[in-house]
mmCIF file of C-alpha atoms in Angstrom:
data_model
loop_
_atom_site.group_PDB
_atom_site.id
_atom_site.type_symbol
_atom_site.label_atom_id
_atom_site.label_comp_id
_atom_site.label_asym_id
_atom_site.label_seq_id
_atom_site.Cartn_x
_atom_site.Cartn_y
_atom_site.Cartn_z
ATOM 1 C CA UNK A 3 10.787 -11.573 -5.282
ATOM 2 C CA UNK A 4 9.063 -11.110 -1.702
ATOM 3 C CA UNK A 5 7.182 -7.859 -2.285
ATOM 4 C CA UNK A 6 5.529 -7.680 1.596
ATOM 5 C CA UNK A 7 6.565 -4.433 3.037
ATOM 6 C CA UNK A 8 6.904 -7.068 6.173
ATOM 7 C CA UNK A 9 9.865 -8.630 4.835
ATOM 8 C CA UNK A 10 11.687 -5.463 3.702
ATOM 9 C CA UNK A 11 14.492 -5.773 5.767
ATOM 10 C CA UNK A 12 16.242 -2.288 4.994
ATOM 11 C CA UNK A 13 14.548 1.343 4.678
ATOM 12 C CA UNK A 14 14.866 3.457 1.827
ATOM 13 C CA UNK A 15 13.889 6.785 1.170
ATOM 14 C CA UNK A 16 12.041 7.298 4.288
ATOM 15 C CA UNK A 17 15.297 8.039 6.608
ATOM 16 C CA UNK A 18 14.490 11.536 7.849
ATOM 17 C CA UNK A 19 10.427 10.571 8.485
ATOM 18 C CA UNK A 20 11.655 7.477 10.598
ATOM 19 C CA UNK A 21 14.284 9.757 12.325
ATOM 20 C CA UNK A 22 11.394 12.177 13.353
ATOM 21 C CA UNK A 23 9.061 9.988 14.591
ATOM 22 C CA UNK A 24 12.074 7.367 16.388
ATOM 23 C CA UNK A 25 12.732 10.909 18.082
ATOM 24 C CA UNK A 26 9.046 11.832 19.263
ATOM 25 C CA UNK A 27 9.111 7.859 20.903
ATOM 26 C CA UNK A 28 12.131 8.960 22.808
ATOM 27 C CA UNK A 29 10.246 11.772 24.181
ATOM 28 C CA UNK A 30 7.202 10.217 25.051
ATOM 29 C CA UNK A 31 5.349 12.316 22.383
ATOM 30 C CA UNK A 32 5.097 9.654 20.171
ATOM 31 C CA UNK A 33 1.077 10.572 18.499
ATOM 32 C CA UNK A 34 -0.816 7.192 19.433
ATOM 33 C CA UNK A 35 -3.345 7.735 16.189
ATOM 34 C CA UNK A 36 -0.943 8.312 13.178
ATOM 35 C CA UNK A 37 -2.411 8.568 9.605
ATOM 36 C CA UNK A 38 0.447 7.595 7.324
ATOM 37 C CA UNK A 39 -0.712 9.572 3.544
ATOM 38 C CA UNK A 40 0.472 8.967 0.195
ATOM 39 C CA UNK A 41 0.790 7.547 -3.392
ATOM 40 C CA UNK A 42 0.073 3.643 -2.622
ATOM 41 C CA UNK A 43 3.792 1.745 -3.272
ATOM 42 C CA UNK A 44 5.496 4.446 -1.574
ATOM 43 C CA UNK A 45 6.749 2.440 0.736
ATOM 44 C CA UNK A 46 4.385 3.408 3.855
ATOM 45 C CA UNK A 47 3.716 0.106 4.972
ATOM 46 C CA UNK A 48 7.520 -0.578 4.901
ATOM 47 C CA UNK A 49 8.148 2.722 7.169
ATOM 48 C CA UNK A 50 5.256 2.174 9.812
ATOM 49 C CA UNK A 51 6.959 -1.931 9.989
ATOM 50 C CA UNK A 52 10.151 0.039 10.813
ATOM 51 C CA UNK A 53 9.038 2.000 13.213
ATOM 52 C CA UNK A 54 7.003 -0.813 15.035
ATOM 53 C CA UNK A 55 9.988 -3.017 14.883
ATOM 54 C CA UNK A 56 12.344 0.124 16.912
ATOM 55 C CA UNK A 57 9.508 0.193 19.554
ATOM 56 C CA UNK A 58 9.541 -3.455 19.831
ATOM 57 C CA UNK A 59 13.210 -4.724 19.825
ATOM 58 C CA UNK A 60 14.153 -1.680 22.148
ATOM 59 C CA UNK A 61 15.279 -3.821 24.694
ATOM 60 C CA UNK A 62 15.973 -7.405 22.650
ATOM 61 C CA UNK A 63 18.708 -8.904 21.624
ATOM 62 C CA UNK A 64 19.592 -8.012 17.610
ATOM 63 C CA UNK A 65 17.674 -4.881 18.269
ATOM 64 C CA UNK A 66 17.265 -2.366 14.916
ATOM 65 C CA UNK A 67 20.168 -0.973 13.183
ATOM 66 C CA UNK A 68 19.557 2.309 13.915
ATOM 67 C CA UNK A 69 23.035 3.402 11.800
ATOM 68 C CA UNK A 70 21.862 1.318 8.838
ATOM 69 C CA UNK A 71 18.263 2.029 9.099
ATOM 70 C CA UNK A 72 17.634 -2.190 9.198
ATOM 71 C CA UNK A 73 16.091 -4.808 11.155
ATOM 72 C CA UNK A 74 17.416 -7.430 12.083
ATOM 73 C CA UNK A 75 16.014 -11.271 11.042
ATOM 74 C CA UNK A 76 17.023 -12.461 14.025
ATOM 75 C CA UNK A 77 15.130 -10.088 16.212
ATOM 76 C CA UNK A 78 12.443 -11.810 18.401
ATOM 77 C CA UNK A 79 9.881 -9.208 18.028
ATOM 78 C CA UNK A 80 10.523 -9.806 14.090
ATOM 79 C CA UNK A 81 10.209 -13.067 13.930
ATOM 80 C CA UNK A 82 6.941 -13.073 16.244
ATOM 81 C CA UNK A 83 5.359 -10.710 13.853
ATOM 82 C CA UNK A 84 6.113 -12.898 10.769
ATOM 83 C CA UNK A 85 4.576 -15.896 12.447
ATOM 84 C CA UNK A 86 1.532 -13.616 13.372
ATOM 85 C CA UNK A 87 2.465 -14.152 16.636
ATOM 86 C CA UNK A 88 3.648 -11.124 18.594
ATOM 87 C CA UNK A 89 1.041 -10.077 21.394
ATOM 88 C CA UNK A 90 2.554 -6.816 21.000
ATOM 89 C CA UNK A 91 0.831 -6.590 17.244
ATOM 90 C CA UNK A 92 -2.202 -6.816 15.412
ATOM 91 C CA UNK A 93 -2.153 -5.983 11.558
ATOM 92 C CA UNK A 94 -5.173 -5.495 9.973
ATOM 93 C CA UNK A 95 -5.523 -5.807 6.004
ATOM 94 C CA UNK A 96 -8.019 -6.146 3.454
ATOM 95 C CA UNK A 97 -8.830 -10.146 3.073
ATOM 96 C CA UNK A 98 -8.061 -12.002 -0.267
ATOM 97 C CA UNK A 99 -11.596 -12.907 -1.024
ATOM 98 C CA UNK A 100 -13.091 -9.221 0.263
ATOM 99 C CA UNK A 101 -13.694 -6.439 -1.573
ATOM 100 C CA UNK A 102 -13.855 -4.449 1.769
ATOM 101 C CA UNK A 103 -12.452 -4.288 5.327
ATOM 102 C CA UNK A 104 -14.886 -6.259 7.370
ATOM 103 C CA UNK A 105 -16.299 -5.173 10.567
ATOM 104 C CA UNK A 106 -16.391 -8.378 12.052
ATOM 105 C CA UNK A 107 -12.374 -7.568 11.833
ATOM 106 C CA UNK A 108 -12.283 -4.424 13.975
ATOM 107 C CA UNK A 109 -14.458 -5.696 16.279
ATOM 108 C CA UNK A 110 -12.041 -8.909 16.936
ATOM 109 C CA UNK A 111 -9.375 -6.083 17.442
ATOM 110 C CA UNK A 112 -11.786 -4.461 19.783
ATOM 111 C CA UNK A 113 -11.713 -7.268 21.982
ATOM 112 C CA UNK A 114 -7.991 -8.229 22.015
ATOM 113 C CA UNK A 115 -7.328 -4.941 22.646
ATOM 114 C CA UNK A 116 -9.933 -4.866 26.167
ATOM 115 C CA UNK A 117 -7.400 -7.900 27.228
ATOM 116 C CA UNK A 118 -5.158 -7.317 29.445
ATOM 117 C CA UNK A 119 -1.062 -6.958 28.027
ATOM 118 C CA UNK A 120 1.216 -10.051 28.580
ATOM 119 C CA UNK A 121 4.152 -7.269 29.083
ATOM 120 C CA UNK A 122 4.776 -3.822 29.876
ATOM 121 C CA UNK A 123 5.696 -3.050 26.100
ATOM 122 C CA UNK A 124 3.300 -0.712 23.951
ATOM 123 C CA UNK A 125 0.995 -2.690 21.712
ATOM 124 C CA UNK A 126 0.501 -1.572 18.165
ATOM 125 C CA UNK A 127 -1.977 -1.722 15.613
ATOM 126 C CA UNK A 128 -1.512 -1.217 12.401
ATOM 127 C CA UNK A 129 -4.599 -0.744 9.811
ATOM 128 C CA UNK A 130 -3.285 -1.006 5.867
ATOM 129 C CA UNK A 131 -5.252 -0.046 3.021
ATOM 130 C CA UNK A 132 -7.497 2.061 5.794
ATOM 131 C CA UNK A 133 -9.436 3.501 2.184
ATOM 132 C CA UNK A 134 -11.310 0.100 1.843
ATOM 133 C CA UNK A 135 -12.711 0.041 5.223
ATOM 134 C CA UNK A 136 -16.827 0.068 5.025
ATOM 135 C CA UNK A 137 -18.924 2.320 6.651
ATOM 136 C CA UNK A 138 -19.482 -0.275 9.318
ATOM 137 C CA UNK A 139 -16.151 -1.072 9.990
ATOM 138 C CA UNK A 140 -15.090 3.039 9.795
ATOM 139 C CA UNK A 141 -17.950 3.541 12.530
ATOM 140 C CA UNK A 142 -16.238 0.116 14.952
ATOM 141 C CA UNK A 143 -12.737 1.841 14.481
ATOM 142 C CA UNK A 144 -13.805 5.263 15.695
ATOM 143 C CA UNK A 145 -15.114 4.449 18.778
ATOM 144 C CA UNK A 146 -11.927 2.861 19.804
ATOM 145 C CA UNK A 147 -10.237 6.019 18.144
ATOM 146 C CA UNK A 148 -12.026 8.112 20.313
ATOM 147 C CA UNK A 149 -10.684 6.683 23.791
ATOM 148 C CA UNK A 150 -7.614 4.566 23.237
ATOM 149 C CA UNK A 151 -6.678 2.200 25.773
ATOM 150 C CA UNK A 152 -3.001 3.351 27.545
ATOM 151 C CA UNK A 153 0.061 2.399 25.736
ATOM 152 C CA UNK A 154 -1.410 1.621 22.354
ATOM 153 C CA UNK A 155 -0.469 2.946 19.078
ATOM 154 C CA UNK A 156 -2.590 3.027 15.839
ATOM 155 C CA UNK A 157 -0.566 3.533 12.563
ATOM 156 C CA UNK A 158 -3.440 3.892 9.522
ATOM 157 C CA UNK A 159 -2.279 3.498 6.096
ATOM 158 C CA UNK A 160 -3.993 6.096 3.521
ATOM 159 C CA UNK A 161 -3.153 5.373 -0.034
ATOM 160 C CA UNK A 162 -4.188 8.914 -1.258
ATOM 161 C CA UNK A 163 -7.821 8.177 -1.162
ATOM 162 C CA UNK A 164 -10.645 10.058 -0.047
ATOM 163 C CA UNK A 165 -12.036 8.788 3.614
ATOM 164 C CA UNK A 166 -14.673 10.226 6.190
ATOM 165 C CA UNK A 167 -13.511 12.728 7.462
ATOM 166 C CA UNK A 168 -14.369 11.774 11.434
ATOM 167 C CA UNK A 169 -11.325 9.176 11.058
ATOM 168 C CA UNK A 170 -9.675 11.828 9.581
ATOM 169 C CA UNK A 171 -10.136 14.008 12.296
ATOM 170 C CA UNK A 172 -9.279 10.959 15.377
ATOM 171 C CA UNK A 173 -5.357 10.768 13.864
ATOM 172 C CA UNK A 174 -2.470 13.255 13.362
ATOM 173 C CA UNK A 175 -1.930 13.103 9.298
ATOM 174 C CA UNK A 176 1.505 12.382 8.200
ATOM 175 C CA UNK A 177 1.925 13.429 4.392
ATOM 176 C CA UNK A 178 4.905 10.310 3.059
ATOM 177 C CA UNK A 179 5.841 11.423 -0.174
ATOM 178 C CA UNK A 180 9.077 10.337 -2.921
ATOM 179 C CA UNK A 181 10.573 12.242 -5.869
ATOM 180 C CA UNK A 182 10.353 10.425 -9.535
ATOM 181 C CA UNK A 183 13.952 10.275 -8.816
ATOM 182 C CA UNK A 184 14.300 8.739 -5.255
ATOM 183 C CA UNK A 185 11.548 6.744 -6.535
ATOM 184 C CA UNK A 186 13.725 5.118 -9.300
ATOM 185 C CA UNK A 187 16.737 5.281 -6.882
ATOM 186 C CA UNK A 188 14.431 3.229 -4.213
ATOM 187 C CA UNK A 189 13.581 0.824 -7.016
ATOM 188 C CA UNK A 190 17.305 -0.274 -7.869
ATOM 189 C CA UNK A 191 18.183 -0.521 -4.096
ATOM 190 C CA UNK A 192 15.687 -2.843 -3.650
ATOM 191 C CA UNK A 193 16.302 -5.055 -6.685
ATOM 192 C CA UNK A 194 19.970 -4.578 -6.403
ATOM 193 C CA UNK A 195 20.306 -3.675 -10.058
ATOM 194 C CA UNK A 196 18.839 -1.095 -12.584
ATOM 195 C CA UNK A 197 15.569 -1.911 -13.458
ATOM 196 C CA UNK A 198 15.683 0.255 -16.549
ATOM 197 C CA UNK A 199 17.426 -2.592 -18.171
ATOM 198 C CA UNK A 200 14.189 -5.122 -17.611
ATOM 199 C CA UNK A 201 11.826 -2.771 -18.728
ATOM 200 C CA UNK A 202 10.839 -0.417 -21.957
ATOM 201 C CA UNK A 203 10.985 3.214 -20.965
ATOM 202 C CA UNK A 204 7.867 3.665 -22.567
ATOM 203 C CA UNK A 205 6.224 1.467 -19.319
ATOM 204 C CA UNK A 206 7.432 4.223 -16.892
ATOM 205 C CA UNK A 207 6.074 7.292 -15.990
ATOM 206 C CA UNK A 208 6.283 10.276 -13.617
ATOM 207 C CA UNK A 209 3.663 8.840 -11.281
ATOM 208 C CA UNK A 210 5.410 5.521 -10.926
ATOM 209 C CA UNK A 211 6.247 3.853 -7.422
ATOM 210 C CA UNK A 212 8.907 1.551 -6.046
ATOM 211 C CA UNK A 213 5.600 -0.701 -5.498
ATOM 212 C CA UNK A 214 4.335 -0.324 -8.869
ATOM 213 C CA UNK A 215 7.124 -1.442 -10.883
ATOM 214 C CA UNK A 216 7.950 -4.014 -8.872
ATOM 215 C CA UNK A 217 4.728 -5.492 -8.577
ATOM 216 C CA UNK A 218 4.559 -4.941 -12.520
ATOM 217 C CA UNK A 219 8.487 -6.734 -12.439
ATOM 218 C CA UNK A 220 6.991 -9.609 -10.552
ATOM 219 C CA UNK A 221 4.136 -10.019 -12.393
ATOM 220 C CA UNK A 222 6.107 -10.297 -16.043
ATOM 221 C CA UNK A 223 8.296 -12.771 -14.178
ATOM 222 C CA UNK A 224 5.945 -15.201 -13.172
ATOM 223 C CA UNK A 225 3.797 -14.626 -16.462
ATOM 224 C CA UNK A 226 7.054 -14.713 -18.739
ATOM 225 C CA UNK A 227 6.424 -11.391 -20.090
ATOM 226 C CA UNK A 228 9.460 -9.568 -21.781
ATOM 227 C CA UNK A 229 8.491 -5.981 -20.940
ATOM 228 C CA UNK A 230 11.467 -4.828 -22.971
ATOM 229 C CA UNK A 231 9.245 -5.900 -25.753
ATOM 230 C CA UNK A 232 5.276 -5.909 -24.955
ATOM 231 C CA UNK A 233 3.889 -2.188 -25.522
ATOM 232 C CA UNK A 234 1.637 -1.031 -22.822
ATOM 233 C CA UNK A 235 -1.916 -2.038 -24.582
ATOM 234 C CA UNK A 236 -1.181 -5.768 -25.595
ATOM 235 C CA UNK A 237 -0.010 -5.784 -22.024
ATOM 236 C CA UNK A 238 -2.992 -4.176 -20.617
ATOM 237 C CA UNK A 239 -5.074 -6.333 -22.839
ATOM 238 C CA UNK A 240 -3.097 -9.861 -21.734
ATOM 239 C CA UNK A 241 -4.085 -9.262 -18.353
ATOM 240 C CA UNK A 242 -7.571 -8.474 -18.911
ATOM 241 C CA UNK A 243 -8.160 -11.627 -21.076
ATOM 242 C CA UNK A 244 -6.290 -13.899 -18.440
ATOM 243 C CA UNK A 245 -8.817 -12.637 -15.686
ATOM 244 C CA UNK A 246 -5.964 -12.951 -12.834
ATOM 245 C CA UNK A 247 -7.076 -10.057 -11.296
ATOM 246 C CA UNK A 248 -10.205 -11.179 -10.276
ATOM 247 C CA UNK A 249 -8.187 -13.150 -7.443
ATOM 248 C CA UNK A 250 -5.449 -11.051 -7.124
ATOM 249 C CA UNK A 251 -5.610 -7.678 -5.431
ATOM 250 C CA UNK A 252 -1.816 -6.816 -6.521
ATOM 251 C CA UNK A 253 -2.517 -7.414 -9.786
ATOM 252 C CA UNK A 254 -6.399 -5.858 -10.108
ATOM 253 C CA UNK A 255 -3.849 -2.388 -8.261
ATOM 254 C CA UNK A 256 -1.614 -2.980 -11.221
ATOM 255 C CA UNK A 257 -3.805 -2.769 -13.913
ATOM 256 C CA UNK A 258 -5.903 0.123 -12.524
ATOM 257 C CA UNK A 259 -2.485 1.805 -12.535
ATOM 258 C CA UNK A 260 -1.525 0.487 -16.403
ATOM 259 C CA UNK A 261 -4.854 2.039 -17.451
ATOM 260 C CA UNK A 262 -4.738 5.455 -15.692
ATOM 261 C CA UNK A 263 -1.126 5.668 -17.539
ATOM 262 C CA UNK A 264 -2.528 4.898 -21.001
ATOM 263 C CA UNK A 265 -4.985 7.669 -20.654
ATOM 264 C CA UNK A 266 -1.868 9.800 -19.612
ATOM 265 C CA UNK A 267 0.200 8.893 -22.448
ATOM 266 C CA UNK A 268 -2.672 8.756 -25.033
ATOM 267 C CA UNK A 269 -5.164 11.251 -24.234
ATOM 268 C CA UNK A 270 -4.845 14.912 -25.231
ATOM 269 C CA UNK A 271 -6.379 17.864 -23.410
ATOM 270 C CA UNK A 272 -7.507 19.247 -27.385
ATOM 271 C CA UNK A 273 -9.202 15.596 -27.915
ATOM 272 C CA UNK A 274 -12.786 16.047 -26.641
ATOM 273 C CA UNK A 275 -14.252 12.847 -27.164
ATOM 274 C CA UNK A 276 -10.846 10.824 -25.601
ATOM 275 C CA UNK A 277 -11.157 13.244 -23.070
ATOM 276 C CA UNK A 278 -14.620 12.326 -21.976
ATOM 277 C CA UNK A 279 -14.204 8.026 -22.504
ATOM 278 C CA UNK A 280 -10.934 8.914 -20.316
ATOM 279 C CA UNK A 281 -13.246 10.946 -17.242
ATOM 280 C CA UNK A 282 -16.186 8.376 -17.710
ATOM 281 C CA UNK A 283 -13.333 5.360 -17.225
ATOM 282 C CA UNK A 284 -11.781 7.145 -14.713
ATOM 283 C CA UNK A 285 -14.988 7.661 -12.535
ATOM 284 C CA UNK A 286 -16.102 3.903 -12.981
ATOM 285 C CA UNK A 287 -12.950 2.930 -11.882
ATOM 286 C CA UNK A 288 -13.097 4.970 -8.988
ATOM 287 C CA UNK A 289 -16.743 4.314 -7.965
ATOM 288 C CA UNK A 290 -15.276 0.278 -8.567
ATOM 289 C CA UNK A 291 -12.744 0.900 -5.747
ATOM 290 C CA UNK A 292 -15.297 2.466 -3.639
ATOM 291 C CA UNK A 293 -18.294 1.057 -4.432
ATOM 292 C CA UNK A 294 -17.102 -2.461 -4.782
ATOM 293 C CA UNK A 295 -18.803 -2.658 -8.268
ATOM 294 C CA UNK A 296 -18.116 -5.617 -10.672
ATOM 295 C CA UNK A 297 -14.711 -5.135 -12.236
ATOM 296 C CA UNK A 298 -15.086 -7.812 -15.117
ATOM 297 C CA UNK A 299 -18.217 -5.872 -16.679
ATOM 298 C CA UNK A 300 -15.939 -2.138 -16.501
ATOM 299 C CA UNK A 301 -12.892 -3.919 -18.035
ATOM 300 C CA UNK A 302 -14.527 -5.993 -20.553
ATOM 301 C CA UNK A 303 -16.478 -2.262 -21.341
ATOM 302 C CA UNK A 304 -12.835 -0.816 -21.413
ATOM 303 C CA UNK A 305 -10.945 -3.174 -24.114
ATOM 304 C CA UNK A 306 -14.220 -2.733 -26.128
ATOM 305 C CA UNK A 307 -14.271 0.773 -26.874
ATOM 306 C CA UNK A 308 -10.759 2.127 -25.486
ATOM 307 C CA UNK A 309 -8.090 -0.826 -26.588
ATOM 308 C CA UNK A 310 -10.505 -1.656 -29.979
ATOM 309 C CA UNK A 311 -12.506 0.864 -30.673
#
């Protein structure tokens, strides 16, 4: 299962966003600093890919479906941007062995975008996970915010989180939101099946994502978990004892997001002293995100006194 929002060949749930801002391309009032904001697995990445891959293939061969809302593997522009190839594209993403968005990243986009174009097409950057830039890199980005060179387009990826509020200010915010329900309907497009029958109800909740579950899908696969079977705390506690999110970002996202659930399904508003271990987890796991603190110290802390206390 190839989970890359780059791969994701067909849209889903997104149709009317995409329509609205294929329309403002057509006439020329396109923003060229959009903030894409919303609950991370939402399928942002997927939609801004979408939209890239219209204003790219406008005038190729195998050009996107516009009927089907799809694009097309055979596309050049496509295929250029899978092989990190397309002068026409930069993507900037957290790095596997970062914590944080490097500066030494912007400032490489910086200077590829002071380069003269190969073509007359727009070029387009697109910034993902735009919560785990550092101050340094925030303060690279918003100089070249502040006077964009012509016919370039910034797309920034906000997974709900806070972030200063001068690159706030730079971009036009685009709230990207899906219903529990078009959230589950998402899901079984993408899978091509119900994933109700894979999993125990008692593993999804309200605040689920299409990326969530199947990240957590993915994961039982390749660690041949049953999750028709495990409850929610052996799970949470297999993962922690394994360690695999120590080198996995996917899978250090997927436990933050088991925890946060257990407190949901375990803590009650009339339980004081849950209440507080829930807030003072909660906070260290923010301040983690932020912060880049040690995760293996806050998790170890966690199983202690939450999973066996």
């Amino acid at each position: 299962m190839n989970l890359s929002p780059i791969n994701q060949l067909s849209l889903y749930g997104h149709h009317s966003e995409f329509t609205n801002f294929i329309n403002l391309y057509k006439k020329k009032n396109l923003p060229n600093k959009i903030l894409l904001s919303g609950e991370k697995g939402i399928g942002k990445s997927t939609l801004a890919y979408h939209i890239i891959n219209h204003v790219l293939s406008l005038d190729e061969d195998y050009s996107y479906d516009l009927k089907n809302f799809k694009i097309n593997p055979d596309n050049k522009s496509f295929k250029l941007i899978l092989n990190k190839s397309n002068p026409n594209f930069i993507s900037i993403d957290i790095n596997d062995d970062k914590k944080s968005i490097d500066v030494h990243q912007i400032r490489n986009l910086i200077i590829t975008l002071n380069k003269s174009s190969f073509n007359t097409k727009p070029r387009l950057v697109l910034i993902d996970n735009i919560e785990l830039l550092n101050i340094n890199s925030v303060n690279a980005l918003l100089k070249i915010l502040e006077e964009p060179n012509d016919n370039i387009y910034f797309i920034l990826i906000n997974n709900n989180k806070k972030i200063l509020p001068t690159l706030k200010s730079r971009c036009l915010n685009f709230n990207i939101h899906l219903t529990f329900k078009q959230s589950i309907d998402v899901t079984n497009k993408i899978l091509g099946e119900n994933f109700m029958d894979l999993i125990h109800d008692h593993m999804i909740n309200y605040y689920s994502t299409p990326g969530s579950i199947l990240n957590l899908l993915d994961f039982a696969n390749k660690n041949d978990f049953d999750l028709r079977e495990i409850n929610l705390k052996d799970l949470i506690k297999k993962i922690i004892m394994d360690k695999k999110y120590k080198k996995d970002q996917l899978i250090k996202n997927l436990l933050y997001s088991l925890i946060e659930f257990y407190f949901r399904k375990n803590v009650s508003v009339k339980n004081i002293r849950l209440l507080k271990i829930q807030n003072f987890f909660l906070k260290k796991i923010s301040n983690s995100k932020i912060f880049n603190l040690d995760d293996e110290t806050l998790l170890m802390e966690f199983e202690d006194r939450v999973l066996n206390g």
